[in-house]
Tab-separated table of N, CA, C and O in Angstrom:
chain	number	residue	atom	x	y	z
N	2	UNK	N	-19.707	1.221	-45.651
N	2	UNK	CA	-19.102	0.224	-44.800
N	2	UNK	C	-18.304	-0.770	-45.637
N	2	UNK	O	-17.155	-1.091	-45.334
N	3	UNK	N	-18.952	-1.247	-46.701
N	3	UNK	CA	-18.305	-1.949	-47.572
N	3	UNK	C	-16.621	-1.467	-48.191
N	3	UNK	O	-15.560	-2.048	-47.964
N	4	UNK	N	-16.814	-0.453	-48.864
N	4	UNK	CA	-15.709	-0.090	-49.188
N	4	UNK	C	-14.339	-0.065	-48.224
N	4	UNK	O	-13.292	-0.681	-48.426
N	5	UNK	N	-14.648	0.791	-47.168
N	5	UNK	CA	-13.437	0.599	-45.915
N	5	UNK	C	-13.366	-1.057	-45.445
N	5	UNK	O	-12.248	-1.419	-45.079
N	6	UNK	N	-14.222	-1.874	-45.426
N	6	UNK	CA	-13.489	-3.320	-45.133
N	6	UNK	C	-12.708	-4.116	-46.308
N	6	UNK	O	-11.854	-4.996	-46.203
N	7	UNK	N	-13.377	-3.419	-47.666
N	7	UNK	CA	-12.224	-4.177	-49.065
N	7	UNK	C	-11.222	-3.333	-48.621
N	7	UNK	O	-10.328	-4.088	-48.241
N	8	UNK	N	-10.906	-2.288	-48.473
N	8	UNK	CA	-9.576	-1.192	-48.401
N	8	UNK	C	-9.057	-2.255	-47.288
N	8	UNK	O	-8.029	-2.757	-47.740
N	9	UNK	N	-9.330	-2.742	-46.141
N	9	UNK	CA	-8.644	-2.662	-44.731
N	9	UNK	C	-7.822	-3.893	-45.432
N	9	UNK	O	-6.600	-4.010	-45.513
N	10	UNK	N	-9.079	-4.986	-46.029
N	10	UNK	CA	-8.576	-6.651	-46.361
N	10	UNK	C	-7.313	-6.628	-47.534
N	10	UNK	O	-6.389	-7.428	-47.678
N	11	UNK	N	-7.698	-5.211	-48.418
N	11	UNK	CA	-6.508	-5.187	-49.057
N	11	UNK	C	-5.244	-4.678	-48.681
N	11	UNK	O	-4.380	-5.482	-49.031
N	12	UNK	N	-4.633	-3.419	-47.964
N	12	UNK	CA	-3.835	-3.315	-47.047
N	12	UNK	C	-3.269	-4.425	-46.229
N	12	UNK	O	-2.061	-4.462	-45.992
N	13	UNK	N	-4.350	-5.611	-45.652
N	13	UNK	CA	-3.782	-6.608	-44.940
N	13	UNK	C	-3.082	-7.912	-46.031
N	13	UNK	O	-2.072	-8.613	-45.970
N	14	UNK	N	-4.043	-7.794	-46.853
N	14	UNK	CA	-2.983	-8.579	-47.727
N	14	UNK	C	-1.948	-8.289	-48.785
N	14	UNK	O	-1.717	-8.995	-49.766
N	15	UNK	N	-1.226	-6.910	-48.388
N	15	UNK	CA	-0.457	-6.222	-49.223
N	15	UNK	C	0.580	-6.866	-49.202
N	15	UNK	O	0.787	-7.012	-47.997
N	16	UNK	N	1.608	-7.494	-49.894
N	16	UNK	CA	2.594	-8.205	-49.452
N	16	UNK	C	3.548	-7.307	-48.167
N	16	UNK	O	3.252	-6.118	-48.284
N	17	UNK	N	4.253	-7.445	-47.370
N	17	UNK	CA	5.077	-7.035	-46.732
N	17	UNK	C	6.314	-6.255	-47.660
N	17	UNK	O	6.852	-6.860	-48.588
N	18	UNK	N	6.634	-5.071	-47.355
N	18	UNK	CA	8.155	-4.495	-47.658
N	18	UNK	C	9.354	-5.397	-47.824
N	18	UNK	O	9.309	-6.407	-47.122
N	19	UNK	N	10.551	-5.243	-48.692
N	19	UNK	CA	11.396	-5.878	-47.848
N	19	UNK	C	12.415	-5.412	-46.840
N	19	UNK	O	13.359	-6.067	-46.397
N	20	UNK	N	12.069	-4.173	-46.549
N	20	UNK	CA	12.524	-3.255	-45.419
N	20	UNK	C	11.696	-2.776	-44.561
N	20	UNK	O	11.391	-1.583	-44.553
N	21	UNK	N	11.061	-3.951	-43.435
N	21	UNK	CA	9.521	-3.883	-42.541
N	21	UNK	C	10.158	-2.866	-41.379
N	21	UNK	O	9.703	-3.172	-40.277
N	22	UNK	N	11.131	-1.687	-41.319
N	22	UNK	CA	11.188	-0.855	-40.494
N	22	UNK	C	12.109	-0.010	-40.888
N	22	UNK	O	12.653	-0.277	-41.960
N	23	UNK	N	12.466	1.009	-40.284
N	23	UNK	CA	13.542	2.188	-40.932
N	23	UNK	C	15.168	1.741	-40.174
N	23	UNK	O	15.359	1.366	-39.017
N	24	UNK	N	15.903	1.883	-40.971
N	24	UNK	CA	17.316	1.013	-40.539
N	24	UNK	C	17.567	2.077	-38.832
N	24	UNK	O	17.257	3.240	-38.577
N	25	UNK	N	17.996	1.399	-38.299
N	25	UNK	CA	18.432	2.240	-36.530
N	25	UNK	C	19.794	2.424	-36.627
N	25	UNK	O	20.540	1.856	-37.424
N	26	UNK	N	20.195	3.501	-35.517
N	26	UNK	CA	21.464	4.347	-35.489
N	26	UNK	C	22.531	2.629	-35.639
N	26	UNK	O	23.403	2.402	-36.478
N	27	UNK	N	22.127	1.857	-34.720
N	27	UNK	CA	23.213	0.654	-34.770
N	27	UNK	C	23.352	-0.103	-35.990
N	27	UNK	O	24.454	-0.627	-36.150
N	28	UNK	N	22.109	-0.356	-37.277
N	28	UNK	CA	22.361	-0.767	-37.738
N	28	UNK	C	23.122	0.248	-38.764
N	28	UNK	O	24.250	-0.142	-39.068
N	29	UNK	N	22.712	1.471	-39.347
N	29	UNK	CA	23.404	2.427	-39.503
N	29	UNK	C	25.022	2.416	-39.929
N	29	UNK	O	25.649	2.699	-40.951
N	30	UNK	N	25.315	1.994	-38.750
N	30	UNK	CA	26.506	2.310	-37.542
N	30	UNK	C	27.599	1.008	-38.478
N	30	UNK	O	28.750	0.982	-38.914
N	31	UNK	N	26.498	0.126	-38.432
N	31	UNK	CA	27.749	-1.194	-38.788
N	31	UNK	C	27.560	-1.387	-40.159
N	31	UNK	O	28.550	-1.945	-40.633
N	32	UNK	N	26.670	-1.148	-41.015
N	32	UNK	CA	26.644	-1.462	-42.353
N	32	UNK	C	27.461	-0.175	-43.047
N	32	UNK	O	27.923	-0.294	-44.182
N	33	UNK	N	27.599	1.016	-42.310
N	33	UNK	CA	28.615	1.896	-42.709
N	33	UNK	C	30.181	1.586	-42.781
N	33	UNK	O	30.981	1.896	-43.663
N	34	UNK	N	30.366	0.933	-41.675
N	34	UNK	CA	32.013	0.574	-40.947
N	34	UNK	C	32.183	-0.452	-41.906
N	34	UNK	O	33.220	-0.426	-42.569
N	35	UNK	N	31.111	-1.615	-42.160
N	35	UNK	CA	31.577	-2.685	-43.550
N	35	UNK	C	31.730	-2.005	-44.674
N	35	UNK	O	32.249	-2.699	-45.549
N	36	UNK	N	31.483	-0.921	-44.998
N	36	UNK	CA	31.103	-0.521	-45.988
N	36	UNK	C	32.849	0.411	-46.179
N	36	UNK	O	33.399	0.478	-47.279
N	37	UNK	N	33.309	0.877	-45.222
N	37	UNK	CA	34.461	1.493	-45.218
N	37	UNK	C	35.240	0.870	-44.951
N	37	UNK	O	36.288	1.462	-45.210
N	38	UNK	N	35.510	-0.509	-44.354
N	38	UNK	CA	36.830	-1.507	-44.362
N	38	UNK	C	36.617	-2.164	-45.830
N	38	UNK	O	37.594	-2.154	-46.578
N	39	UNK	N	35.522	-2.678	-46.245
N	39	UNK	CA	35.591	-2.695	-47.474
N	39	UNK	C	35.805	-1.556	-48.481
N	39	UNK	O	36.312	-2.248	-49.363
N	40	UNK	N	35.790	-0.330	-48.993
N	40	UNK	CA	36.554	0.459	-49.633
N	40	UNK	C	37.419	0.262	-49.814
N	40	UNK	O	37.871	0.002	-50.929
N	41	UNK	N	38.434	0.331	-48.073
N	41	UNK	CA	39.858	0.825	-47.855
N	41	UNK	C	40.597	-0.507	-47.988
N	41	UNK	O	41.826	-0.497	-47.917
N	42	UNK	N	40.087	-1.392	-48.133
N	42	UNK	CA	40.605	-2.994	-48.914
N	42	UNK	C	40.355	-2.907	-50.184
N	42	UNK	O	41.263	-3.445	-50.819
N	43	UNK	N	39.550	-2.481	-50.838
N	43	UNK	CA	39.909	-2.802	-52.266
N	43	UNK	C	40.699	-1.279	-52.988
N	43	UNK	O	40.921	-1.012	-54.170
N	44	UNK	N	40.918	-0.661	-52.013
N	44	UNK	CA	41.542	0.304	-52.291
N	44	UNK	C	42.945	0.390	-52.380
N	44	UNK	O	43.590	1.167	-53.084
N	45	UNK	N	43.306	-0.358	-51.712
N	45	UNK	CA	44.658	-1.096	-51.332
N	45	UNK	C	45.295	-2.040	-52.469
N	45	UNK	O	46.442	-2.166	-52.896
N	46	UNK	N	43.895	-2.734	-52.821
N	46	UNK	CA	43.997	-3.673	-53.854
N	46	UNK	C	44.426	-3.085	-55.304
N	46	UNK	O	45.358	-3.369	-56.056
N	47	UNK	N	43.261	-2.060	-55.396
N	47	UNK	CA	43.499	-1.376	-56.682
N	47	UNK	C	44.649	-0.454	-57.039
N	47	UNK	O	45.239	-0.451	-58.120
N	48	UNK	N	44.939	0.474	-55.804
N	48	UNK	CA	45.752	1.278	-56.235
N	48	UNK	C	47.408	1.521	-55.471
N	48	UNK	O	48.029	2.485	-55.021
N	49	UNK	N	47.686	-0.141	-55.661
N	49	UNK	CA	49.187	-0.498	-54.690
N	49	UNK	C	49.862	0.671	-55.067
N	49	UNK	O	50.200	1.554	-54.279
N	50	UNK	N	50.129	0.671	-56.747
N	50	UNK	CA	51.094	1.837	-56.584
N	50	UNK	C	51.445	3.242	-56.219
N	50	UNK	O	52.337	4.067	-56.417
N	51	UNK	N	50.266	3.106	-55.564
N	51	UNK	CA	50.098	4.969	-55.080
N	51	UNK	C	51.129	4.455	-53.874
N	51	UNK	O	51.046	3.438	-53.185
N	52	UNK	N	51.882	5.251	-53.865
N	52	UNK	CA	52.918	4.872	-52.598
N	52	UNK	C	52.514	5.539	-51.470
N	52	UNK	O	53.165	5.315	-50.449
N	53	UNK	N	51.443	6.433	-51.401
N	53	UNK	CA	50.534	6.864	-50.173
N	53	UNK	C	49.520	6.258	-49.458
N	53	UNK	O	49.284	6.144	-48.255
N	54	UNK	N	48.920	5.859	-50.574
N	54	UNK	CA	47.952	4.561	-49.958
N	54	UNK	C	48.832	3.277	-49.055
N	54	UNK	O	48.063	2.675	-48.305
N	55	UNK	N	50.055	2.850	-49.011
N	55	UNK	CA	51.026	2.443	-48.337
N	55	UNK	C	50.772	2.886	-46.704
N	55	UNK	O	50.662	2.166	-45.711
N	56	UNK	N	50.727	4.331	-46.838
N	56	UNK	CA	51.051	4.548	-45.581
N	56	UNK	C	49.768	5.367	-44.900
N	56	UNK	O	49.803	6.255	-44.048
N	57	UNK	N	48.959	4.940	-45.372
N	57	UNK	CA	47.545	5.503	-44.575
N	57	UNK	C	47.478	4.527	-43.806
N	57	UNK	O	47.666	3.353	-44.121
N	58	UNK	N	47.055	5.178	-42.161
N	58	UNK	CA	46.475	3.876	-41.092
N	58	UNK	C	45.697	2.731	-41.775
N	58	UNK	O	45.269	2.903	-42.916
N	59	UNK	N	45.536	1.781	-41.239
N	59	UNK	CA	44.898	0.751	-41.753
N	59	UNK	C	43.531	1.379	-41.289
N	59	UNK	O	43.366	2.401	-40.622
N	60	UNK	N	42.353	0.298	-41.938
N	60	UNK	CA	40.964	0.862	-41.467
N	60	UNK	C	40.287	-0.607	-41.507
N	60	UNK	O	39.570	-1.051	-42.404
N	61	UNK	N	40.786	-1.403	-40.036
N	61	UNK	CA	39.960	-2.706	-39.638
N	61	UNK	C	38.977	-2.021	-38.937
N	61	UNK	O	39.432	-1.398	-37.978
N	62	UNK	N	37.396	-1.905	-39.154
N	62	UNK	CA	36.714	-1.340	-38.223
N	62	UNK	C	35.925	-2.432	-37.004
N	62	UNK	O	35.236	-3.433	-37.201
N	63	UNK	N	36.328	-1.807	-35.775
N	63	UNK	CA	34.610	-2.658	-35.204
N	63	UNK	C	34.648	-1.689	-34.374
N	63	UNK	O	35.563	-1.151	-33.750
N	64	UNK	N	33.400	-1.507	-34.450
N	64	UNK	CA	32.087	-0.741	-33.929
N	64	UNK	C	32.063	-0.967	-32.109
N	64	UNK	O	31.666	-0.313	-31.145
N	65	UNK	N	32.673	-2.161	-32.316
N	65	UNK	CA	32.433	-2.402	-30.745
N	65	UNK	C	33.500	-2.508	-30.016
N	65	UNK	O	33.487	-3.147	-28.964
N	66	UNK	N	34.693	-1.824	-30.529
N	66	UNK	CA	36.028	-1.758	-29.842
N	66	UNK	C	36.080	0.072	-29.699
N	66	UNK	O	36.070	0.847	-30.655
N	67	UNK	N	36.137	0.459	-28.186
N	67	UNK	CA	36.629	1.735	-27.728
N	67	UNK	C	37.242	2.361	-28.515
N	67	UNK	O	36.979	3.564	-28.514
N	68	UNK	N	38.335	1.863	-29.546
N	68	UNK	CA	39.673	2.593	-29.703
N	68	UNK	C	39.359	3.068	-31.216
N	68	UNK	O	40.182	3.701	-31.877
N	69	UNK	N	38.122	2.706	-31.678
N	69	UNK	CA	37.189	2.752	-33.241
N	69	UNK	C	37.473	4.626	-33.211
N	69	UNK	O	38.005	5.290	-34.100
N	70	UNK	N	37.083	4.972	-32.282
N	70	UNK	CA	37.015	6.386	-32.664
N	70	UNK	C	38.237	7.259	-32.636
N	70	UNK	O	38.382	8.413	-33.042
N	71	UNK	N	38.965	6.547	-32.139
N	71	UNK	CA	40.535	6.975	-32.374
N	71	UNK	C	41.386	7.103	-34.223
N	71	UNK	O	42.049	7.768	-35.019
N	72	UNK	N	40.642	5.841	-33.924
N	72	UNK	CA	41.195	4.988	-35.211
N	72	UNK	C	40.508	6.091	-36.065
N	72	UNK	O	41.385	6.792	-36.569
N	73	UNK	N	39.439	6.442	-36.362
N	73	UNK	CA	38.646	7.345	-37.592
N	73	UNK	C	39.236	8.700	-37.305
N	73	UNK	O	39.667	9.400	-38.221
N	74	UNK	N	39.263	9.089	-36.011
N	74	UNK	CA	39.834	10.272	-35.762
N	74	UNK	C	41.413	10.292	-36.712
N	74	UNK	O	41.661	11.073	-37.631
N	75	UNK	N	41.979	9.624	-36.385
N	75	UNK	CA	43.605	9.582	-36.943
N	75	UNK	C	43.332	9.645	-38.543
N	75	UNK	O	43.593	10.562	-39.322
N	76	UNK	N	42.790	8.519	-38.764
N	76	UNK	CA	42.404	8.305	-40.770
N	76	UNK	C	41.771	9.487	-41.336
N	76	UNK	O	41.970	9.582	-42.547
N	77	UNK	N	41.148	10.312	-40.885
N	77	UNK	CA	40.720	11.510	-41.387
N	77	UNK	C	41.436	12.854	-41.128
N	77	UNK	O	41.195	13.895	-41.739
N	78	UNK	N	42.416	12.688	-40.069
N	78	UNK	CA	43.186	13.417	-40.188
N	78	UNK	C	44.818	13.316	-41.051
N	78	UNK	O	45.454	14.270	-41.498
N	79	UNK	N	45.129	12.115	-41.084
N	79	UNK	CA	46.327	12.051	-41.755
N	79	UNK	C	45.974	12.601	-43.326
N	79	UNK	O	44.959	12.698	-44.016
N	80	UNK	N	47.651	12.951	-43.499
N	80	UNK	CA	47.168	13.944	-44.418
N	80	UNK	C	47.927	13.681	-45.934
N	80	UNK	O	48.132	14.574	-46.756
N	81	UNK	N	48.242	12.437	-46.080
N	81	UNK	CA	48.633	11.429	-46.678
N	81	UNK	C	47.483	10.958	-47.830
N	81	UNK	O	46.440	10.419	-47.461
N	82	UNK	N	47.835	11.271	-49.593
N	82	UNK	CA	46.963	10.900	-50.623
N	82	UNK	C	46.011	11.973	-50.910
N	82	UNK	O	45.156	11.805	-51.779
N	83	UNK	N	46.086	12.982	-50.296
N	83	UNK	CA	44.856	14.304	-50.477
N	83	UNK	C	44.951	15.166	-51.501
N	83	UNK	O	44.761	16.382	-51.502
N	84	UNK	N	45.482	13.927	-52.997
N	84	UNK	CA	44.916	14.324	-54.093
N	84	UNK	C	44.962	13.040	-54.882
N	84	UNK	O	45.542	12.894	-55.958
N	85	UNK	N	44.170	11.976	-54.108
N	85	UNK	CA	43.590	10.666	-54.793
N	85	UNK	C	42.304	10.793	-54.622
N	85	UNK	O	42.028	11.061	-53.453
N	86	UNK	N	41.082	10.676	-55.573
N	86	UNK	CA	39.630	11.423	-55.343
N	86	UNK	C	39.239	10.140	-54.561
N	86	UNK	O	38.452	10.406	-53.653
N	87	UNK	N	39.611	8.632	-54.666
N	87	UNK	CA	39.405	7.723	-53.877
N	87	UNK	C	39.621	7.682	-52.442
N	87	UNK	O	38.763	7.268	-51.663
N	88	UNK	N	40.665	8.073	-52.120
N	88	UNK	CA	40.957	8.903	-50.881
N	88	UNK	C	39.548	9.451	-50.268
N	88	UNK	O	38.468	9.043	-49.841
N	89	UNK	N	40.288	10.655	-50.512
N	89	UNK	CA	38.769	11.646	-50.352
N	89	UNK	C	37.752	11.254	-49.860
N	89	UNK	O	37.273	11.588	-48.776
N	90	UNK	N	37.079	10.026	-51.128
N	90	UNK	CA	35.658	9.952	-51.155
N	90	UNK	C	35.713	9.028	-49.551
N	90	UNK	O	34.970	9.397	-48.642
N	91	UNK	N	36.736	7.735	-49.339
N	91	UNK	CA	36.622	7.380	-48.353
N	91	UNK	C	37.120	8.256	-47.372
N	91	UNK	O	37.216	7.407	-46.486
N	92	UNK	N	37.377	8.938	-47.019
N	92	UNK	CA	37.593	10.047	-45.850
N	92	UNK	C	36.522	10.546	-45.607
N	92	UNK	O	36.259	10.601	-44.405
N	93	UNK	N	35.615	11.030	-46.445
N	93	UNK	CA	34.125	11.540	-46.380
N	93	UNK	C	33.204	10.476	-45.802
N	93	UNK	O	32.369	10.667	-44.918
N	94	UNK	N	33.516	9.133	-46.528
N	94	UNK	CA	32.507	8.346	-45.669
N	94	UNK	C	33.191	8.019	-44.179
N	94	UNK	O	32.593	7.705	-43.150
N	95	UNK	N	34.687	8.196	-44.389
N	95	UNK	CA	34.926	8.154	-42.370
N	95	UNK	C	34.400	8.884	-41.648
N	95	UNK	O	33.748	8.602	-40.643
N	96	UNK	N	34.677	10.102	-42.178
N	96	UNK	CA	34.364	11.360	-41.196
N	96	UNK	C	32.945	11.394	-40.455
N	96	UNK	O	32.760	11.795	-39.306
N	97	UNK	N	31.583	10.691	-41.697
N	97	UNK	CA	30.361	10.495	-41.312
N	97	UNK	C	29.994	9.338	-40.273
N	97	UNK	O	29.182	9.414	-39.351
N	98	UNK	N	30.795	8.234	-40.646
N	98	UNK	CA	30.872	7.549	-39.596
N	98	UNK	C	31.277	8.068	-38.115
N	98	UNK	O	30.696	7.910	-37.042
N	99	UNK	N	32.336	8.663	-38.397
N	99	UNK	CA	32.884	9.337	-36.876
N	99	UNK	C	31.869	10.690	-36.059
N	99	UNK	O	31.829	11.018	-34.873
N	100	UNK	N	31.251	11.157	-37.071
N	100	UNK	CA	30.394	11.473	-36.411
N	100	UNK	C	28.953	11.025	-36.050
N	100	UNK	O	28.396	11.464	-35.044
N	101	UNK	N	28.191	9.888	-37.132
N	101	UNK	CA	27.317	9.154	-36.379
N	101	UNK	C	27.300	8.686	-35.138
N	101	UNK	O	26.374	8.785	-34.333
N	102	UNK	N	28.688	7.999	-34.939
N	102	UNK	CA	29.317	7.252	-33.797
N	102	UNK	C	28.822	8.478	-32.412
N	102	UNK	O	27.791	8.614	-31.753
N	103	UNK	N	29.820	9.015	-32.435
N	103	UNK	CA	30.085	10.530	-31.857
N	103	UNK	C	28.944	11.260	-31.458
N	103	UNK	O	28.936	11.912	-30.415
N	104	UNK	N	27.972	11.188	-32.231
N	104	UNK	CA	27.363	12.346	-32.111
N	104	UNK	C	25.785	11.899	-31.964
N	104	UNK	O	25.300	11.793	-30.838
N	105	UNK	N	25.035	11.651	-33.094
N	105	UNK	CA	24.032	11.366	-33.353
N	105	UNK	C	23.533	9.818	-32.676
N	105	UNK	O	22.395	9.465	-32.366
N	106	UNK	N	24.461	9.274	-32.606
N	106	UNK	CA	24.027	7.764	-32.011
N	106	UNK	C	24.879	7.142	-30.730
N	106	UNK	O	25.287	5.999	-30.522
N	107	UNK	N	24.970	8.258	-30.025
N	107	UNK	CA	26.092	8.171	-29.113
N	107	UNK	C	25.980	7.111	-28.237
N	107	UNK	O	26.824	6.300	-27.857
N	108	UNK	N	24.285	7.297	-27.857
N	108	UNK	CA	23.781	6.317	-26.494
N	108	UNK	C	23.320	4.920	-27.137
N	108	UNK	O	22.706	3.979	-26.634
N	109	UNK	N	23.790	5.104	-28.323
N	109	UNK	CA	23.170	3.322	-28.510
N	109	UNK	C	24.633	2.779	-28.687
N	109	UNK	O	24.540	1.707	-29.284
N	110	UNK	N	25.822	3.047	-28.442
N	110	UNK	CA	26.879	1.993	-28.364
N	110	UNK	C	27.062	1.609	-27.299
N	110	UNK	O	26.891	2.201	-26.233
N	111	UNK	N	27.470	0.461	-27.518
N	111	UNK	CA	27.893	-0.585	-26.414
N	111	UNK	C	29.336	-0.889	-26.509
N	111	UNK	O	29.399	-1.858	-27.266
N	112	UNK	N	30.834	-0.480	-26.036
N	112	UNK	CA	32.185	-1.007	-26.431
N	112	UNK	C	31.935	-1.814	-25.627
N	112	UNK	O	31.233	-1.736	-24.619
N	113	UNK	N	32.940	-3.250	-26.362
N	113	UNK	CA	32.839	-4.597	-25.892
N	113	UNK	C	34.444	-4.494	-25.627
N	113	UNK	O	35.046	-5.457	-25.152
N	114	UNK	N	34.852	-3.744	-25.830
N	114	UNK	CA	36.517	-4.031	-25.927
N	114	UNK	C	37.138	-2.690	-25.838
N	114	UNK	O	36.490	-1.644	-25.834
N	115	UNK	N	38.541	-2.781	-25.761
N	115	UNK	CA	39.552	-1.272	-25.683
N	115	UNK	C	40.485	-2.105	-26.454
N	115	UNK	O	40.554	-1.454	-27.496
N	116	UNK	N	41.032	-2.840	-26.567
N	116	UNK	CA	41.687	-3.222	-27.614
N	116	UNK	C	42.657	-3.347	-28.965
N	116	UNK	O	43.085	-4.264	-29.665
N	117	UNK	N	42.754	-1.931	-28.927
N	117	UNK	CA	43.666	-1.017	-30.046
N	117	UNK	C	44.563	-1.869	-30.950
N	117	UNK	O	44.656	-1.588	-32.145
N	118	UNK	N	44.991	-2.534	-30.604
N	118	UNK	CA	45.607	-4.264	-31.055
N	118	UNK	C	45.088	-4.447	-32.289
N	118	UNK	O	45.557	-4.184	-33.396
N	119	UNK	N	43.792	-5.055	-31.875
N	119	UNK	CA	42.885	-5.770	-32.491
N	119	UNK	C	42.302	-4.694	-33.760
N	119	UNK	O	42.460	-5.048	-34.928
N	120	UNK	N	41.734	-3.584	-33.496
N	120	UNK	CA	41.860	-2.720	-35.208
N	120	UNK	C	43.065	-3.229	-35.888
N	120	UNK	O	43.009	-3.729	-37.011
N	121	UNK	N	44.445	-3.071	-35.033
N	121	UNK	CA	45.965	-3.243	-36.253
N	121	UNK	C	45.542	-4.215	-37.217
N	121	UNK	O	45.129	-4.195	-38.377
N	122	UNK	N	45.876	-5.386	-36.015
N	122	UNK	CA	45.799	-6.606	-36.993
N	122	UNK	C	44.651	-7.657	-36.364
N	122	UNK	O	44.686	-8.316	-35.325
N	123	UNK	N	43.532	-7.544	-37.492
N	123	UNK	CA	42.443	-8.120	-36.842
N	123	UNK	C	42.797	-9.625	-36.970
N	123	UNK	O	43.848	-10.091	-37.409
N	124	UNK	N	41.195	-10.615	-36.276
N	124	UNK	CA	41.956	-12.011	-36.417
N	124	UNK	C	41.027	-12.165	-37.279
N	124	UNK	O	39.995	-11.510	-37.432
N	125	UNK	N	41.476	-13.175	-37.917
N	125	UNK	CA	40.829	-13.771	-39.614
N	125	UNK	C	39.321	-14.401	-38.890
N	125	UNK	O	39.530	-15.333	-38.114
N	126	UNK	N	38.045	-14.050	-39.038
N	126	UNK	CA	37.364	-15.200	-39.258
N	126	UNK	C	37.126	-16.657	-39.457
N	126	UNK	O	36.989	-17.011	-40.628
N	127	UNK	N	37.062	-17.435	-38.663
N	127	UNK	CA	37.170	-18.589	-39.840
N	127	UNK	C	35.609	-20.091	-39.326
N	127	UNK	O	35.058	-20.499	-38.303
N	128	UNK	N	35.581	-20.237	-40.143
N	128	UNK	CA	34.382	-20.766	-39.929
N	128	UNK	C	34.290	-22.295	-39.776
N	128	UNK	O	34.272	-22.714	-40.934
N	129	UNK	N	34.226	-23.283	-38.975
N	129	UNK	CA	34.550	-24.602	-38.833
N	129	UNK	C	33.164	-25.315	-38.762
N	129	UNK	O	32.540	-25.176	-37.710
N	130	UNK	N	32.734	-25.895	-39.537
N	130	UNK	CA	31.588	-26.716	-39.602
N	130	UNK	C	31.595	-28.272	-39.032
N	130	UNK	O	32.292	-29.162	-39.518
N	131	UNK	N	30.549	-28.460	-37.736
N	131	UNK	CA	30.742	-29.575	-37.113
N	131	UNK	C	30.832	-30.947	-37.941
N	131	UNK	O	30.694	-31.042	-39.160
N	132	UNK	N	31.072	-31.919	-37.103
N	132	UNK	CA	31.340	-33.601	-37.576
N	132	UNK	C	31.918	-33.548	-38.762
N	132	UNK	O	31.829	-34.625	-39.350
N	133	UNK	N	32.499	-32.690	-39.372
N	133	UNK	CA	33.499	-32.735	-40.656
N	133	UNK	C	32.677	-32.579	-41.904
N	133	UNK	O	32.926	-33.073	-43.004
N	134	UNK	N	31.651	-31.814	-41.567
N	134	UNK	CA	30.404	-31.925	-43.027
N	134	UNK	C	31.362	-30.353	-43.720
N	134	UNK	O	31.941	-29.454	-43.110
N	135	UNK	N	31.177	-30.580	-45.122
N	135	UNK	CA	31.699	-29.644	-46.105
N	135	UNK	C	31.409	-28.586	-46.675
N	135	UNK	O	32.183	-28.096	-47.497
């Protein structure tokens, strides 16, 4: 009896994970899409002079605009840079996105928008902190 209540008290005071559950299709979903507008921005950054990277669709993602799967659909098909391995590698992580989206996590989206606009040219963030504090 003894032993199984030190086991239980130690288990209970095990510190906590810092990942107390397994990530879900949504979160999935959006830490992927940051993960690929960020690429395809510093990709832009790094390699201006590829004059192909110029003309690849842009890749503003949100998850919660209808026209997202258009948008991945088109970027993985254009056929523009398909011998930059940077390319590539982000095309591979689109394509997975487009099919998480698509496929595997179909019933947990919610579109908030149709919007097609708004992928082009997204609006800046900007963050305004009340009574003028800094």
């Amino acid at each position: 009896m003894m032993p199984r209540l030190l086991a239980l008290l130690l288990l209970l005071a095990w510190p906590p994970s810092s990942q107390p559950a397994p990530p879900t299709c949504y979160s999935r979903m959006l830490s992927l899409s940051r993960e690929v507008t960020g690429d395809f921005q510093s990709l832009q950054a790094v390699k201006p002079s590829e004059l192909c990277v110029r003309y690849l669709p842009t890749l503003y993602l949100d998850i919660h605009n209808y026209c997202v799967l258009a948008k991945l659909r088109d970027f993985v098909a254009s056929s523009q840079c398909w011998k930059v391995a940077q390319v590539d590698a982000l095309k591979d992580k689109v394509r997975k996105l487009y099919t998480i989206m698509n496929s595997f996590c179909r019933r947990d989206l919610v579109f908030l928008s149709d919007d097609c606009n708004a992928l082009e040219y997204p609006i800046p963030v900007t963050t305004v902190l009340p009574d003028g504090q800094k």
